[in-house]
Coordinates of C-alpha atoms in Angstrom, one line a residue:
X1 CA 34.9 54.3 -151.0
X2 CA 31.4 53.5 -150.8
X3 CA 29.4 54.5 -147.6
X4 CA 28.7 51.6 -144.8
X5 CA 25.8 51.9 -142.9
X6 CA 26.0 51.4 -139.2
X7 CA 23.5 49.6 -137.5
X8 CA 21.7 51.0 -134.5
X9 CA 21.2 48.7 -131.7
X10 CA 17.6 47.9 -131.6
X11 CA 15.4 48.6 -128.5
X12 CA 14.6 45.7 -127.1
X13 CA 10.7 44.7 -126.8
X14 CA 10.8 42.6 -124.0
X15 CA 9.3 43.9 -121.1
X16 CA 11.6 44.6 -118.1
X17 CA 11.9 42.0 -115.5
X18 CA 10.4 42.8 -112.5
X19 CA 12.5 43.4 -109.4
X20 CA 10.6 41.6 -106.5
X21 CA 10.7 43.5 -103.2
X22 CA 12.5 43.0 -100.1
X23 CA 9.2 42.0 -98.3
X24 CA 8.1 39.6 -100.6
X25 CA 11.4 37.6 -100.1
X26 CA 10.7 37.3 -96.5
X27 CA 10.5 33.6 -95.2
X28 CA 7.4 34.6 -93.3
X29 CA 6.5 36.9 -90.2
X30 CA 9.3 38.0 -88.6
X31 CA 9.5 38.5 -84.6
X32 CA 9.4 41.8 -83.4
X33 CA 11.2 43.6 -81.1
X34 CA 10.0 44.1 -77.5
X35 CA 11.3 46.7 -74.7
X36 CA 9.3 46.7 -71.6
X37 CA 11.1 48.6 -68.3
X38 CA 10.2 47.9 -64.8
X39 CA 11.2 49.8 -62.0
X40 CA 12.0 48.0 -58.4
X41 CA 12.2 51.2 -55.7
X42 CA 15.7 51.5 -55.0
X43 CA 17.3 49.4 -57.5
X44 CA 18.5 50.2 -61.0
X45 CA 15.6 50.2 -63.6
X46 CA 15.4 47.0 -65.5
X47 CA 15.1 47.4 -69.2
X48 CA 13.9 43.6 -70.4
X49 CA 14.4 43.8 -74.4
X50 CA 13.1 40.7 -76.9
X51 CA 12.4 39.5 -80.4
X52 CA 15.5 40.4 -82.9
X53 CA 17.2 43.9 -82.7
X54 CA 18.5 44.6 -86.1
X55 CA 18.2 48.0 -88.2
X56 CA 14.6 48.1 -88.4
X57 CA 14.1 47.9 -84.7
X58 CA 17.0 49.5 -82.8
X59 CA 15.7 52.9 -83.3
X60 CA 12.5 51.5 -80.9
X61 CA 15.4 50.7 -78.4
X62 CA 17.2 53.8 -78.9
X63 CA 14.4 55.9 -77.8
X64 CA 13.5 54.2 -75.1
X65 CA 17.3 53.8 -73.6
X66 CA 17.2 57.6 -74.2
X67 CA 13.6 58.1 -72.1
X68 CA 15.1 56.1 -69.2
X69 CA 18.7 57.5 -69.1
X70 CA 18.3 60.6 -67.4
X71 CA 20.7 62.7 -65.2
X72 CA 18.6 62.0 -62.4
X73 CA 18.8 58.0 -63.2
X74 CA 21.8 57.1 -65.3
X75 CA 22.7 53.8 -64.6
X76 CA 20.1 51.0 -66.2
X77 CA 20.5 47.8 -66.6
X78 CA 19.6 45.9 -69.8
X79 CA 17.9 42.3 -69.7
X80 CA 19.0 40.3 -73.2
X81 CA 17.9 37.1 -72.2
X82 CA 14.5 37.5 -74.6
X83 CA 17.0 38.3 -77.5
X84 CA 16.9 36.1 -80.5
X85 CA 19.2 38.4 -82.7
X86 CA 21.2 41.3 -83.0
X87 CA 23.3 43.1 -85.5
X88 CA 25.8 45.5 -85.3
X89 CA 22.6 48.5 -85.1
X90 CA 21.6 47.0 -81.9
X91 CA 25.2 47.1 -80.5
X92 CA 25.6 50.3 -81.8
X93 CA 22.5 51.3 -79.8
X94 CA 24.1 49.9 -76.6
X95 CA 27.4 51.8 -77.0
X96 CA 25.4 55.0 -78.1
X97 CA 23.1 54.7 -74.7
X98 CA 26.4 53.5 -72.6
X99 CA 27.9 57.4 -73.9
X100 CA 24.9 59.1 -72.5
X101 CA 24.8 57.2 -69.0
X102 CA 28.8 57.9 -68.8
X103 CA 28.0 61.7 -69.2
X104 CA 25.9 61.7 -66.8
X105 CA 28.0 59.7 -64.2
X106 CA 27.0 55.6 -65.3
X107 CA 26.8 53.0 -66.9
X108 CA 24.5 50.6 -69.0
X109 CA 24.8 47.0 -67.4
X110 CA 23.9 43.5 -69.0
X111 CA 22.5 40.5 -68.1
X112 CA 21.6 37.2 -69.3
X113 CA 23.4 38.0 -72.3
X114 CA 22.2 34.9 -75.1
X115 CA 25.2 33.2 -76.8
X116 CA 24.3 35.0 -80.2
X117 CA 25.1 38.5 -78.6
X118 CA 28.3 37.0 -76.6
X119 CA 29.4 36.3 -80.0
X120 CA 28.5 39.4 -81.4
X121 CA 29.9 41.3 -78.4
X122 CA 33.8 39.0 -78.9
X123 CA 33.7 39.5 -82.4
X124 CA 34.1 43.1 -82.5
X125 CA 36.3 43.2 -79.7
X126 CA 33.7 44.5 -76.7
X127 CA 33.6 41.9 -74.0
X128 CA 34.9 43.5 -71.5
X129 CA 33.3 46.5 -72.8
X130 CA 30.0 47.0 -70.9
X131 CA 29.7 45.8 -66.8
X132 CA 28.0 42.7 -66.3
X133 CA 25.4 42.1 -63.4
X134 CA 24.5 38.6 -62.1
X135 CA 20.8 38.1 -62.9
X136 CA 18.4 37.6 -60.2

């Protein structure tokens, strides 16, 4: 039987495509995300958050949830009403900062939640989850 030769694929010469990064598919500058606290002398401290709360700026809220929720202050309330998004990293943050107020004998509270997060908030099944306070 005489011998077949087997062909070897051939490596191709094209040039790989190039993969474009995440940043250069942005639509343009993207708003960031803002957390300013006030303090009014006997009331709860005020943390106002704006801008879009997604994974790449929840940790910026995380920290400073953890800075103002202390044993000595544990109950804080959280302003939304700046919010233009939030993901499920920025809820996650809330429940995360909710856990260390209720060890400490609080709560986080929310106001002037934006429709966006209501939505969030009844889609996952948490809208009765955190106390709401009239804003003022």
């Amino acid at each position: 039987m005489p011998r077949t030769r087997t062909r070897r694929p051939r490596l191709s010469t094209v040039p790989p495509r190039r993969h474009r990064r995440l940043d250069d598919l942005s639509l343009g500058p993207r708003p960031a995300a803002s957390v300013l606290t006030l303090y009014g002398g006997a009331a709860l401290p005020v943390v106002t958050v704006g801008g879009e709360i997604d994974l790449a700026t929840a940790p910026l809220l995380d920290r400073h949830l953890a800075a103002v929720i202390t044993p000595t202050c544990p109950d804080v309330v959280v302003d939304l009403g700046r919010v233009a998004f939030m993901d499920a990293s920025g809820l996650g943050v809330l429940v995360r900062a909710d856990n260390r107020a209720r060890r400490y004998g609080g709560r986080v509270r929310l106001t002037r939640i934006p429709v966006k997060v209501s939505r969030l908030l009844r889609a996952v099944g948490m809208t009765g989850y955190f106390p709401v306070v009239p804003s003022t």
